[in-house]
Coordinates of C-alpha atoms and ligand atoms in Angstrom, one line a residue:
X38 CA 27.0 7.8 -23.0
X39 CA 27.2 10.5 -20.4
X40 CA 30.3 11.0 -18.3
X41 CA 29.5 8.3 -15.8
X42 CA 31.8 9.6 -13.1
X43 CA 29.7 12.8 -12.9
X44 CA 26.3 11.1 -12.8
X45 CA 24.7 10.5 -9.5
X46 CA 21.8 8.0 -9.6
X47 CA 19.0 7.9 -7.1
X48 CA 16.3 5.2 -6.9
X49 CA 13.2 5.3 -4.7
X50 CA 11.5 2.0 -4.5
X51 CA 8.2 2.9 -2.9
X52 CA 5.3 0.9 -1.5
X53 CA 3.0 2.3 -4.2
X54 CA 5.2 4.1 -6.7
X55 CA 8.9 4.0 -7.7
X56 CA 10.9 6.8 -9.2
X57 CA 14.5 7.3 -10.3
X58 CA 16.6 10.4 -10.9
X59 CA 20.1 11.4 -12.1
X60 CA 22.3 14.3 -11.1
X61 CA 24.9 15.6 -13.5
X62 CA 26.7 17.8 -11.0
X63 CA 24.3 20.7 -11.7
X64 CA 20.8 19.6 -12.4
X65 CA 18.6 16.7 -11.3
X66 CA 16.5 15.0 -14.0
X67 CA 13.8 12.5 -13.4
X68 CA 13.9 9.3 -15.5
X69 CA 10.8 8.4 -17.4
X70 CA 10.0 4.9 -16.1
X71 CA 6.5 4.7 -17.7
X72 CA 5.4 6.0 -21.0
X73 CA 5.3 9.8 -20.4
X74 CA 5.7 9.6 -16.7
X75 CA 8.6 9.4 -14.1
X76 CA 6.3 7.6 -11.7
X77 CA 6.0 3.8 -12.0
X78 CA 3.6 1.8 -9.9
X79 CA 5.6 -0.7 -7.8
X80 CA 3.7 -3.7 -9.3
X81 CA 4.8 -7.1 -10.6
X82 CA 2.5 -9.5 -12.5
X83 CA 3.5 -13.1 -13.1
X84 CA 1.4 -15.1 -15.4
X85 CA 0.8 -18.9 -15.7
X86 CA 3.9 -19.3 -17.8
X87 CA 5.9 -17.4 -15.1
X88 CA 6.4 -14.5 -17.5
X89 CA 6.8 -11.3 -15.6
X90 CA 5.7 -7.7 -16.3
X91 CA 6.0 -4.6 -14.1
X92 CA 4.5 -1.2 -13.6
X93 CA 1.2 -0.1 -15.1
X94 CA 1.2 -2.9 -17.6
X95 CA 1.3 -5.4 -14.6
X96 CA -1.9 -3.8 -13.2
X97 CA -3.6 -3.7 -16.6
X98 CA -2.8 -7.4 -17.2
X99 CA -4.1 -8.4 -13.9
X100 CA -7.4 -6.5 -14.2
X101 CA -7.9 -7.7 -17.8
X102 CA -7.5 -11.4 -16.9
X103 CA -8.5 -11.7 -13.3
X104 CA -11.6 -9.6 -12.5
X105 CA -15.1 -9.9 -13.7
X106 CA -14.9 -13.7 -14.1
X107 CA -16.4 -16.3 -11.8
X108 CA -13.8 -17.7 -9.4
X109 CA -13.7 -21.4 -9.2
X110 CA -11.8 -22.8 -6.2
X111 CA -10.4 -26.3 -5.9
X112 CA -9.0 -27.4 -2.6
X113 CA -5.4 -28.6 -2.6
X114 CA -4.0 -30.6 0.2
X115 CA -0.6 -29.3 1.1
X116 CA 2.3 -30.9 2.8
X117 CA 3.1 -29.7 6.3
X118 CA 6.4 -28.3 5.4
X119 CA 5.1 -26.1 2.7
X120 CA 5.0 -22.5 3.5
X121 CA 2.7 -20.7 1.1
X122 CA 1.9 -17.1 1.9
X123 CA -0.1 -14.3 0.4
X124 CA -0.3 -10.6 0.8
X125 CA 0.1 -8.9 4.2
X126 CA -3.0 -8.8 6.4
X127 CA -4.3 -5.3 7.2
X128 CA -2.8 -5.1 10.7
X129 CA 0.5 -6.3 9.4
X130 CA 0.4 -9.2 11.8
X131 CA 0.5 -12.2 9.5
X132 CA 0.5 -13.1 5.8
X133 CA -3.0 -13.9 4.8
X134 CA -2.6 -17.2 3.1
X135 CA -0.6 -18.5 6.0
X136 CA -3.5 -17.4 8.1
X137 CA -6.0 -19.2 5.9
X138 CA -3.9 -22.4 6.0
X139 CA -3.7 -22.3 9.7
X140 CA -7.5 -22.1 9.8
X141 CA -8.4 -24.6 7.0
X142 CA -5.4 -26.8 6.8
X143 CA -5.5 -26.6 3.0
X144 CA -4.7 -24.1 0.4
X145 CA -7.2 -23.2 -2.3
X146 CA -6.3 -23.1 -6.0
X147 CA -8.2 -20.6 -8.1
X148 CA -8.4 -22.7 -11.3
X149 CA -9.3 -19.8 -13.6
X150 CA -6.4 -17.6 -12.3
X151 CA -4.4 -16.2 -15.2
X152 CA -1.7 -14.6 -13.1
X153 CA -0.9 -13.0 -9.8
X154 CA -0.3 -9.4 -9.1
X155 CA 2.0 -8.2 -6.3
X156 CA 1.7 -4.7 -5.0
X157 CA 3.0 -3.2 -1.8
X158 CA 5.6 -5.9 -1.5
X159 CA 7.8 -3.4 0.3
X160 CA 5.5 -3.8 3.3
X161 CA 6.4 -7.4 3.7
X162 CA 10.2 -7.0 3.5
X163 CA 10.7 -6.8 7.2
X164 CA 8.5 -9.7 8.0
X165 CA 10.8 -12.7 8.5
X166 CA 7.9 -15.2 8.5
X167 CA 7.0 -14.2 4.9
X168 CA 9.6 -16.0 2.9
X169 CA 7.8 -17.0 -0.2
X170 CA 4.7 -16.2 -2.1
X171 CA 3.0 -18.8 -4.3
X172 CA 2.6 -18.1 -8.0
X173 CA 0.7 -21.2 -9.2
X174 CA 2.8 -24.1 -8.0
X175 CA 6.0 -22.1 -7.7
X176 CA 7.2 -20.4 -4.5
X177 CA 8.7 -17.0 -5.3
X178 CA 11.0 -15.4 -2.8
X179 CA 10.1 -11.8 -1.9
X180 CA 13.4 -10.7 -3.5
X181 CA 12.4 -12.3 -6.8
X182 CA 9.2 -10.3 -6.8
X183 CA 11.0 -7.0 -6.4
X184 CA 13.9 -7.6 -8.7
X185 CA 11.9 -7.2 -11.9
X186 CA 10.9 -3.7 -10.9
X187 CA 14.5 -2.7 -10.2
X188 CA 15.6 -4.4 -13.5
X189 CA 13.0 -2.2 -15.3
X190 CA 14.4 0.9 -13.6
X191 CA 18.0 0.0 -14.5
X192 CA 17.0 -0.6 -18.2
X193 CA 15.2 2.7 -18.4
X194 CA 18.3 4.4 -17.1
X195 CA 20.4 2.7 -19.7
X196 CA 17.9 3.7 -22.4
X197 CA 18.7 7.2 -21.3
X198 CA 22.4 6.5 -21.9
X199 CA 23.3 6.2 -18.3
X200 CA 25.5 3.4 -17.1
X201 CA 24.2 2.1 -13.8
X202 CA 27.4 1.1 -12.0
X203 CA 26.4 2.6 -8.6
X204 CA 23.3 4.2 -7.1
X205 CA 22.0 5.8 -4.0
X206 CA 18.8 4.0 -2.9
X207 CA 16.2 4.9 -0.4
X208 CA 14.8 3.1 2.6
X209 CA 12.1 4.1 5.2
X210 CA 13.2 5.0 8.7
X211 CA 11.4 1.9 9.9
X212 CA 10.0 -0.9 7.8
X213 CA 6.6 -2.3 8.6
X214 CA 6.4 -5.1 11.1
X215 CA 6.8 -6.1 14.7
X216 CA 10.1 -7.9 14.6
X217 CA 12.9 -6.1 16.3
X218 CA 15.2 -7.2 13.4
X219 CA 12.8 -6.0 10.7
X220 CA 15.0 -3.2 9.4
X221 CA 18.0 -5.4 9.1
X222 CA 16.0 -8.2 7.4
X223 CA 14.4 -5.8 5.0
X224 CA 17.6 -4.0 4.0
X225 CA 19.3 -7.4 3.4
X226 CA 16.4 -8.4 1.1
X227 CA 16.3 -5.1 -0.7
X228 CA 20.1 -5.1 -1.1
X229 CA 19.9 -8.6 -2.6
X230 CA 17.2 -7.5 -5.0
X231 CA 19.3 -4.5 -6.1
X232 CA 22.2 -6.9 -6.6
X233 CA 20.2 -9.3 -8.7
X234 CA 19.0 -6.3 -10.8
X235 CA 22.7 -5.6 -11.6
X236 CA 23.0 -2.6 -9.3
X237 CA 25.6 -4.1 -7.1
X238 CA 27.1 -0.9 -5.8
X239 CA 24.3 0.7 -3.9
X240 CA 24.3 2.9 -0.9
X241 CA 21.2 3.0 1.3
X242 CA 19.9 6.4 2.5
X243 CA 16.8 7.3 4.6
X244 CA 14.0 8.5 2.4
X245 CA 12.9 11.6 4.5
X246 CA 16.5 12.9 4.5
X247 CA 16.7 12.5 0.8
X248 CA 13.5 14.5 0.4
X249 CA 15.1 17.3 2.4
X250 CA 18.3 17.2 0.3
X251 CA 16.3 17.7 -2.9
X252 CA 14.6 20.7 -1.3
X253 CA 17.9 22.3 -0.3
X254 CA 19.2 21.7 -3.8
X255 CA 16.1 23.3 -5.4
X256 CA 15.9 26.2 -3.0
X257 CA 19.4 26.9 -1.6
X258 CA 18.2 30.4 -0.6
X259 CA 15.3 29.2 1.6
X260 CA 15.5 30.8 5.0
X261 CA 15.7 28.9 8.2
X262 CA 18.1 26.3 9.7
X263 CA 15.8 23.8 11.3
X264 CA 14.0 21.6 8.8
X265 CA 11.3 19.0 9.5
X266 CA 10.4 16.5 6.7
X267 CA 7.1 14.7 6.8
X268 CA 7.0 12.0 4.1
X269 CA 3.6 10.3 4.1
X270 CA 3.6 7.6 1.5
X271 CA 1.7 4.4 0.6
X272 CA 3.2 2.2 3.4
X273 CA 5.0 4.4 5.8
X274 CA 5.0 7.8 7.5
X275 CA 8.6 9.0 7.8
X276 CA 10.2 12.0 9.5
X277 CA 13.5 13.7 10.0
X278 CA 14.7 16.9 11.6
X279 CA 17.8 18.5 10.1
X280 CA 19.9 21.4 11.2
X281 CA 21.5 23.3 8.4
X282 CA 25.1 24.4 8.8
X283 CA 27.0 26.5 6.3
X284 CA 25.6 26.3 2.8
X285 CA 23.7 23.1 2.2
X286 CA 25.6 21.0 4.7
X287 CA 23.4 19.8 7.6
X288 CA 23.4 17.5 10.5
X289 CA 20.6 15.0 11.3
X290 CA 19.0 15.8 14.7
X291 CA 16.3 13.1 14.7
X292 CA 14.5 10.6 12.6
X293 CA 11.2 8.8 13.2
X294 CA 8.9 6.5 11.2
X295 CA 5.8 4.5 11.7
X296 CA 4.0 1.9 9.5
X297 CA 1.1 4.1 8.5
X298 CA 0.4 5.0 4.8
X299 CA -2.2 5.4 2.2
X300 CA -2.7 1.6 2.1
X301 CA -3.9 1.6 5.7
X302 CA -6.2 4.5 5.0
X303 CA -7.7 2.7 2.0
X304 CA -8.5 -0.3 4.2
X305 CA -10.0 2.0 6.8
X306 CA -12.3 3.5 4.2
X307 CA -13.2 0.0 3.0
X308 CA -14.3 -1.1 6.4
X309 CA -16.0 2.0 7.7
X310 CA -17.8 2.9 4.5
X311 CA -18.3 -0.3 2.5
X312 CA -18.7 -3.1 5.1
X313 CA -22.2 -1.7 6.2
X314 CA -23.2 -1.7 2.5
X315 CA -22.1 -5.3 2.1
X316 CA -24.2 -6.7 4.9
X317 CA -22.3 -6.0 8.1
X318 CA -24.7 -5.7 11.0
X319 CA -27.6 -7.5 9.2
X320 CA -29.5 -10.5 10.5
X321 CA -29.2 -14.0 9.1
X322 CA -32.3 -16.3 9.2
X323 CA -32.2 -19.9 8.3
X324 CA -33.7 -23.3 9.2
X325 CA -31.9 -25.3 11.9
X326 CA -31.7 -29.1 11.9
X327 CA -35.0 -29.4 13.8
X328 CA -36.6 -27.2 11.0
X329 CA -37.0 -24.4 13.5
X330 CA -36.0 -21.0 12.2
X331 CA -32.8 -19.6 13.7
X332 CA -32.0 -15.9 13.5
X333 CA -28.5 -14.6 14.4
X334 CA -26.3 -11.7 13.4
X335 CA -24.6 -12.3 10.0
X336 CA -21.0 -13.4 10.8
X337 CA -19.5 -10.6 8.8
X338 CA -16.3 -10.6 10.9
X339 CA -15.4 -13.9 9.3
X340 CA -15.2 -12.2 5.9
X341 CA -13.4 -9.0 7.0
X342 CA -9.7 -10.0 6.8
X343 CA -10.1 -11.6 3.4
X344 CA -12.1 -8.7 2.0
X345 CA -9.4 -6.2 3.1
X346 CA -6.7 -8.2 1.4
X347 CA -7.6 -8.0 -2.3
X348 CA -4.9 -10.5 -3.3
X349 CA -6.6 -13.3 -1.3
X350 CA -10.3 -12.2 -1.4
X351 CA -10.8 -15.1 -3.9
X352 CA -10.5 -17.5 -1.0
X353 CA -14.0 -16.4 0.1
X354 CA -15.3 -18.6 -2.8
X355 CA -15.9 -21.6 -0.5
X356 CA -19.2 -22.9 0.5
X357 CA -18.9 -22.0 4.1
X358 CA -18.7 -18.4 3.1
X359 CA -21.0 -18.3 0.1
X360 CA -23.8 -20.4 1.6
X361 CA -24.7 -17.8 4.3
X362 CA -24.6 -15.0 1.7
X363 CA -27.0 -16.9 -0.6
X364 CA -29.3 -17.7 2.3
X365 CA -29.4 -14.0 3.2
X366 CA -30.2 -13.1 -0.4
X367 CA -33.1 -15.7 -0.4
X368 CA -34.5 -14.4 2.8
X369 CA -35.5 -11.2 1.0
X370 CA -36.0 -7.9 2.7
X371 CA -34.0 -4.8 2.3
X372 CA -30.7 -6.4 3.2
X373 CA -30.9 -8.5 0.1
X374 CA -29.4 -5.8 -2.0
X375 CA -26.4 -5.7 0.3
X376 CA -25.8 -9.4 0.2
X377 CA -26.1 -9.4 -3.6
X378 CA -23.2 -6.9 -3.6
X379 CA -21.2 -9.1 -1.4
X380 CA -21.9 -12.1 -3.6
X381 CA -20.8 -10.2 -6.7
X382 CA -17.7 -8.9 -5.1
X383 CA -16.6 -12.4 -4.0
X384 CA -17.7 -14.3 -7.1
X385 CA -16.4 -11.9 -9.7
X386 CA -13.2 -11.0 -7.9
X387 CA -13.9 -7.3 -7.8
X388 CA -11.8 -6.6 -4.8
X389 CA -8.8 -5.0 -6.6
X390 CA -11.2 -2.8 -8.5
X391 CA -12.9 -1.8 -5.3
X392 CA -9.5 -0.7 -3.8
X393 CA -8.8 1.2 -7.0
X394 CA -12.1 3.0 -6.7
X395 CA -11.3 3.9 -3.1
X396 CA -8.0 5.4 -4.1
X397 CA -9.6 7.5 -6.8
X398 CA -12.3 8.6 -4.4
X399 CA -9.7 9.5 -1.7
X400 CA -7.7 11.5 -4.2
X401 CA -10.8 13.3 -5.5
X402 CA -11.5 14.4 -1.9
X403 CA -8.1 16.0 -1.8
X404 CA -9.3 18.6 -4.3
X405 CA -13.1 18.6 -4.0
X406 CA -15.4 19.2 -1.1
X407 CA -17.4 16.1 -1.8
X408 CA -17.1 13.0 -4.0
X409 CA -18.9 9.8 -4.9
X410 CA -17.4 6.4 -4.3
X411 CA -18.8 4.8 -7.5
X412 CA -18.3 1.1 -8.0
X413 CA -20.8 0.2 -10.7
X414 CA -19.7 -3.5 -10.7
X415 CA -21.2 -4.0 -7.3
X416 CA -23.9 -1.4 -7.5
X417 CA -22.3 1.0 -4.9
X418 CA -22.6 4.7 -5.0
X419 CA -21.7 6.4 -1.8
X420 CA -21.5 10.2 -1.6
X421 CA -19.4 11.8 1.1
X422 CA -18.4 15.3 2.0
X423 CA -14.7 15.9 2.9
X424 CA -15.8 16.5 6.5
X425 CA -17.5 13.1 6.6
X426 CA -14.4 11.5 5.0
X427 CA -12.2 13.1 7.6
X428 CA -14.4 11.5 10.2
X429 CA -13.9 8.1 8.6
X430 CA -10.1 8.3 8.7
X431 CA -9.9 10.2 12.0
X432 CA -7.9 7.4 13.7
X433 CA -5.2 7.7 11.1
X434 CA -5.2 11.5 11.3
X435 CA -4.7 11.3 15.1
X436 CA -1.8 8.9 14.6
X437 CA -0.2 11.2 12.1
X438 CA -0.4 14.1 14.5
X439 CA 1.0 12.1 17.4
X440 CA 3.9 11.0 15.3
X441 CA 4.7 14.6 14.3
X442 CA 4.8 15.6 17.9
X443 CA 6.9 12.5 18.8
X444 CA 9.5 13.6 16.1
X445 CA 9.7 17.1 17.6
X446 CA 10.1 15.5 21.0
X447 CA 12.9 13.3 19.8
X448 CA 14.7 16.3 18.3
X449 CA 14.3 17.9 21.7
X450 CA 12.9 21.1 20.2
X451 CA 9.5 22.9 20.3
X452 CA 7.2 23.3 17.3
X453 CA 8.1 27.0 17.2
X454 CA 11.7 26.1 16.6
X455 CA 11.1 24.5 13.3
X456 CA 11.7 26.9 10.4
X457 CA 10.6 24.9 7.4
X458 CA 8.3 21.9 7.3
X459 CA 8.5 19.8 4.1
X460 CA 5.3 18.0 3.3
X461 CA 5.9 15.2 0.8
X462 CA 4.6 11.8 -0.2
X463 CA 1.2 11.1 -1.9
X464 CA -0.8 10.8 1.3
X465 CA 0.4 14.3 2.4
X466 CA -2.0 15.6 -0.2
X467 CA -4.9 14.9 2.1
X468 CA -6.1 18.4 3.2
X469 CA -6.7 17.3 6.8
X470 CA -2.9 16.5 7.0
X471 CA -2.0 19.8 5.6
X472 CA -4.4 21.5 7.9
X473 CA -2.9 19.8 11.0
X474 CA 0.6 20.7 10.0
X475 CA -0.4 24.3 9.3
X476 CA -1.9 24.5 12.8
X477 CA 1.3 23.3 14.5
X478 CA 3.7 25.2 12.2
X479 CA 1.8 28.2 10.8
X480 CA 3.2 29.6 7.6
X481 CA 6.2 27.3 7.6
X482 CA 4.8 24.4 5.7
X483 CA 6.0 23.8 2.1
X484 CA 4.5 21.3 -0.3
X485 CA 7.6 19.6 -1.8
X486 CA 7.3 17.4 -4.9
X487 CA 5.1 14.7 -3.3
X488 CA 6.0 11.9 -5.6
X489 CA 9.5 12.6 -6.7
X490 CA 11.3 14.4 -3.9
X491 CA 13.0 11.3 -2.6
X492 CA 14.5 10.0 -5.8
X493 CA 15.7 13.6 -6.6
X494 CA 17.4 13.8 -3.3
X495 CA 19.0 10.4 -3.6
X496 CA 20.6 11.4 -6.9
Ligands
ATP564 N1 -4.3 13.2 -4.1 C1 -4.2 12.3 -3.2 N2 -4.8 12.4 -2.0 C2 -4.6 11.5 -1.0 N3 -3.8 10.4 -1.2 C3 -3.1 10.3 -2.3 C4 -3.3 11.2 -3.4 N4 -2.5 10.8 -4.4 C5 -1.9 9.7 -4.0 N5 -2.3 9.3 -2.8 C6 -1.9 8.2 -2.0 O1 -0.5 8.3 -1.8 C7 0.1 7.0 -1.7 C8 1.3 6.9 -2.6 O2 2.2 7.9 -2.2 P1 3.8 7.8 -2.6 O3 4.0 7.5 -4.0 O4 4.5 8.9 -1.9 O5 4.1 6.4 -1.7 P2 5.4 5.5 -1.9 O6 6.6 6.3 -2.0 O7 5.1 4.5 -2.9 O8 5.3 4.7 -0.5 P3 6.3 4.6 0.8 O9 7.2 5.9 0.7 O10 5.5 4.5 2.0 O11 7.1 3.4 0.5 C9 -1.0 6.0 -2.1 O12 -1.5 5.4 -0.9 C10 -2.0 6.9 -2.7 O13 -3.3 6.4 -2.6
MG565 MG1 7.9 7.2 -0.6

């Protein structure tokens, strides 16, 4: 056992990935949370026996048991008082299953479901109306979905001989949501989860400031006093401006954060690129009651929310959604291929795989000039240049730039006054983001450990 008094522990529970690090007074070391990697997907899988697994194993178990099978839905009448909710909706306005209940007045049970996967739970933490998520018949509190991930982290630290009596733990500047109390609500929930995981003594610290601390530790000789951190992750975009005083001491001049991350970008890619390949904008011909042929636009908008929320896409397996798709397939013509894809995606539950393919495609475009979004399961092969991709995600890029400028404004400085810009977080690897920062802060932008900077700084 190491000398506990000298070990600082940092834990970064992220929307997409989690990491942990220890500081022995001299060096910072990352803890291996997965086989051979310090980066653990923030994922929890709960099977029908309510057994829980976390990390990559959770994702593998979900894909193995829940995709590529025909979904069979059975309606279940629910009591009025029951609050059953699913994953967040893309705009972050409402939990999807609550939405579906409001519309249908019933919840649907997927009888073949082997288990439920939860990812991006951090995005829901600030949403007071999301209290519980249903796993089969059992409502799970959000806290209970996060705790297993934190327990895993504590155990991996202990395997490394580190006693986890206290830890410094990260939080975004602002959690996602519209509620004015969202940060308070989220921190309470997160704190409770750390407590349940046996990490009772935890101090919260803003993630972008932690990223700057790790930079100053790694490069104490770096020149310049005014530092801007841009941490662009899976769920949030976080900023801070620090002014260095003597040595590595600093004061915080400003912080800023918005709910924009890689998850939002993935949904954007899905709607801009894939919706048209799945039948959006096509015509729907069918016989009316008087046997006259009616032709209207296919009501694709009815499918959109559920398609963008992979955790609840299975709810599309209801006649009122599947019948129009089947009618469009039988009407023939060129659009038939598109509706066949839509049918496969819905029936075989390929939604998660589709998002996975989108993530890989996006990452490929961070290193290559063109890439192919290849989803063999639904017969999609879309080639795009990086330029075209940037056009697809342009709205997000504009928001990133506006938020950077807003941060500078809050710090009451000009872009030229910033000496060092730290670019961190997985989404900061997007070349267009780098390019935008280089334009505002020429020759001052540093790529700083995109996936591990926060945990290292917290330690
Ligand atoms: N090479 C890449 N190019 C573009 N995006 C990437 C790349 N690699 C990872 N990403 C995206 O980065 C995001 C994950 O980044 P990161 O691990 O920093 O987030 P996080 O810390 O889990 O989230 P947050 O800090 O928002 O809670 C994902 O959305 C992922 O798709
Ligand atoms: Mg992060």
